[in-house]
PDB file of C-alpha atoms in Angstrom:
ATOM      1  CA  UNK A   1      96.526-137.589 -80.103  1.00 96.00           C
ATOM      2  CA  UNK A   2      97.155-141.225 -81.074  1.00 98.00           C
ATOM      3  CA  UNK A   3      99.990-143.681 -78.388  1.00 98.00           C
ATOM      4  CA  UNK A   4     101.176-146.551 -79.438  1.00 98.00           C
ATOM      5  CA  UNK A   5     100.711-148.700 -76.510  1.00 98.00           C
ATOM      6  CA  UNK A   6     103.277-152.048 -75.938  1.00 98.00           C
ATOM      7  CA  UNK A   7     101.811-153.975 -73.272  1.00 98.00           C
ATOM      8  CA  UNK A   8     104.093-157.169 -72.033  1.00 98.00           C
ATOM      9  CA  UNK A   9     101.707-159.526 -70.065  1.00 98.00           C
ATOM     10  CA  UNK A  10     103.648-162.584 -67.688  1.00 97.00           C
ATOM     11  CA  UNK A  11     102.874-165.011 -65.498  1.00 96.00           C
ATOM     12  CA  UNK A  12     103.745-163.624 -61.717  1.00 96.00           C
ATOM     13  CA  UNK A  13     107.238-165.059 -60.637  1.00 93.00           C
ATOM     14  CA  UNK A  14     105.303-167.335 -57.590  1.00 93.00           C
ATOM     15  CA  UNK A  15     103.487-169.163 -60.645  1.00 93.00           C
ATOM     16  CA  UNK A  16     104.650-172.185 -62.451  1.00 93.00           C
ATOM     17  CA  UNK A  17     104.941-171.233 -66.009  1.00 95.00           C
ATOM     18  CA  UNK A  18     104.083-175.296 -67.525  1.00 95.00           C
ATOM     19  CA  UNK A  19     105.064-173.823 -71.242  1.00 96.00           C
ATOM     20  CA  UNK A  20     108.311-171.626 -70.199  1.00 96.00           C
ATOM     21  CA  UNK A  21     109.465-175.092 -68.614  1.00 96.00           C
ATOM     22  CA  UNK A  22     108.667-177.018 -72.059  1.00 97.00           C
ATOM     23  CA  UNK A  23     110.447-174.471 -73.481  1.00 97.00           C
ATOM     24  CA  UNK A  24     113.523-175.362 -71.691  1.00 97.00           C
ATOM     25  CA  UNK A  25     113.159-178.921 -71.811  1.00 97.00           C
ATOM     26  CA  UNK A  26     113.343-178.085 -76.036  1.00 97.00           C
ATOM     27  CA  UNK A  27     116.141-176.145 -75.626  1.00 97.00           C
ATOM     28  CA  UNK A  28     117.938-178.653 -73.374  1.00 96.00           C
ATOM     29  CA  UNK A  29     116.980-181.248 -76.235  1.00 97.00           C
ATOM     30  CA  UNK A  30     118.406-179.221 -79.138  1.00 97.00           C
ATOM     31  CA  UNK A  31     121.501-178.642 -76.858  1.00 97.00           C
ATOM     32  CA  UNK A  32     121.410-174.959 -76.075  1.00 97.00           C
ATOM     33  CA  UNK A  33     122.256-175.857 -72.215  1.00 96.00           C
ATOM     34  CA  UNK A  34     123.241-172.019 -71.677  1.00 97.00           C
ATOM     35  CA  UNK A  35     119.406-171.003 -70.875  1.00 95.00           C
ATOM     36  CA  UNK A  36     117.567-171.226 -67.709  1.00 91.00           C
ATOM     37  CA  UNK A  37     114.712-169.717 -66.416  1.00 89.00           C
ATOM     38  CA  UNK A  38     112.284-169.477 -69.514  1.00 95.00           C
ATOM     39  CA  UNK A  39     109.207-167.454 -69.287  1.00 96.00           C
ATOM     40  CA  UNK A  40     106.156-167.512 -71.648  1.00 97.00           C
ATOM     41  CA  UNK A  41     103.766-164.438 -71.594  1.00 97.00           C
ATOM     42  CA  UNK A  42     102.564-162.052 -73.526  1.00 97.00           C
ATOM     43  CA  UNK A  43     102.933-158.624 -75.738  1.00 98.00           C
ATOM     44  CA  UNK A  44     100.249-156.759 -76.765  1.00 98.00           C
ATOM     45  CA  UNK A  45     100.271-153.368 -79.040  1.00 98.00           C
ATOM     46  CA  UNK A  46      97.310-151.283 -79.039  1.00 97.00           C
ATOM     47  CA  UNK A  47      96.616-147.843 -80.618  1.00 98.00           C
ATOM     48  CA  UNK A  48      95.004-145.368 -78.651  1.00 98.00           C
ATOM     49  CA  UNK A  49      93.282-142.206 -79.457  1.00 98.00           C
ATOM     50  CA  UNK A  50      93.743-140.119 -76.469  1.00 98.00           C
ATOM     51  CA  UNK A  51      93.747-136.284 -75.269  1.00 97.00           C
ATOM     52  CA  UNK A  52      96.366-136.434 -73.261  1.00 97.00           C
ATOM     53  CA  UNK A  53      99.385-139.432 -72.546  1.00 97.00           C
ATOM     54  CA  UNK A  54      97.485-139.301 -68.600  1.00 98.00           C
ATOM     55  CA  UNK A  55      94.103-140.345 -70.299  1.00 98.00           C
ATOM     56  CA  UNK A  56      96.519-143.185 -72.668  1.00 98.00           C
ATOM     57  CA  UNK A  57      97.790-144.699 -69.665  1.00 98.00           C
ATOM     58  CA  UNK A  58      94.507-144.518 -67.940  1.00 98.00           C
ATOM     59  CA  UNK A  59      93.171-146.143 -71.163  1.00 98.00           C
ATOM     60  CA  UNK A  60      95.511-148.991 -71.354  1.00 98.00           C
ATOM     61  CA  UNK A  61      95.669-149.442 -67.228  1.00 98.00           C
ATOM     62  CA  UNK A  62      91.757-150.597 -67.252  1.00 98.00           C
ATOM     63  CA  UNK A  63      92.281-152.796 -70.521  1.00 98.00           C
ATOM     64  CA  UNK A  64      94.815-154.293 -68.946  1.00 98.00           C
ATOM     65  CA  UNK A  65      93.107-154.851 -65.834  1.00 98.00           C
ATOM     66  CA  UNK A  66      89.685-155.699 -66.981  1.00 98.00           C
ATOM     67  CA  UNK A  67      90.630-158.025 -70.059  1.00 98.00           C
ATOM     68  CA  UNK A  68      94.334-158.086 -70.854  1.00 98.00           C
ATOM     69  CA  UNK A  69      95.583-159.794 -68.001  1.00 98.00           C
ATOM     70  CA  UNK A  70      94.615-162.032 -65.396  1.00 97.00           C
ATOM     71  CA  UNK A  71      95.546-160.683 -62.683  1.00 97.00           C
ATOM     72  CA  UNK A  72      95.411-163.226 -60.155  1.00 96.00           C
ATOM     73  CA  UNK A  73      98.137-165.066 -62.171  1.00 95.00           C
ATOM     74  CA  UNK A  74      99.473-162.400 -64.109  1.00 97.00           C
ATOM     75  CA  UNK A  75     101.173-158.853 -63.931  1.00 97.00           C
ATOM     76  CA  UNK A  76     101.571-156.424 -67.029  1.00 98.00           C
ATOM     77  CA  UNK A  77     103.542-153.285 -67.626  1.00 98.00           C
ATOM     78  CA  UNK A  78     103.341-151.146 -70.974  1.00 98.00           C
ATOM     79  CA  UNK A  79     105.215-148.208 -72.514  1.00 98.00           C
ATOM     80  CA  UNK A  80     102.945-145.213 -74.417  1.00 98.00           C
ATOM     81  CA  UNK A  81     104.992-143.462 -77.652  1.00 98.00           C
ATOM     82  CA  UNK A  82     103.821-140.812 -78.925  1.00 97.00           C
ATOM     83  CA  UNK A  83     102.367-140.923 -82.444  1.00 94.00           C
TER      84      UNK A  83
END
């Protein structure tokens, strides 16, 4: 079977996030004073060719862990569909 993994990748909330807080400086430049709190990270799709959606997440859990994300600085979670 084939998942379509979605992977969202983010800085842990203890770290500074230096381009979320450009971000907001922009924003607060252009005006749009509503927004606070801006977080950069990342998303990440990935197809994966797995027997079952336990062996997907498996999959995905040790990319994630072993490449995706830094995980002294970051935290992930993901969502498997069906394909």
């Amino acid at each position: 079977m084939k998942f379509l993994a979605e992977i969202n990748v983010m800085p842990q909330k203890e770290i500074l996030d230096p381009q979320g807080k450009a971000v907001l400086i922009g924003l607060q430049n252009l005006g749009i004073n509503q927004v606070e709190g801006v977080r950069i990270g990342k998303h990440i799709t990935l197809t994966v060719d797995a027997a079952s959606e336990a062996e997907a997440n498996e999959v995905v859990t040790n990319a994630c862990k072993k490449l995706l994300a830094n995980l002294i600085m970051e935290e992930f979670e993901f969502t498997l569909t069906a394909q």
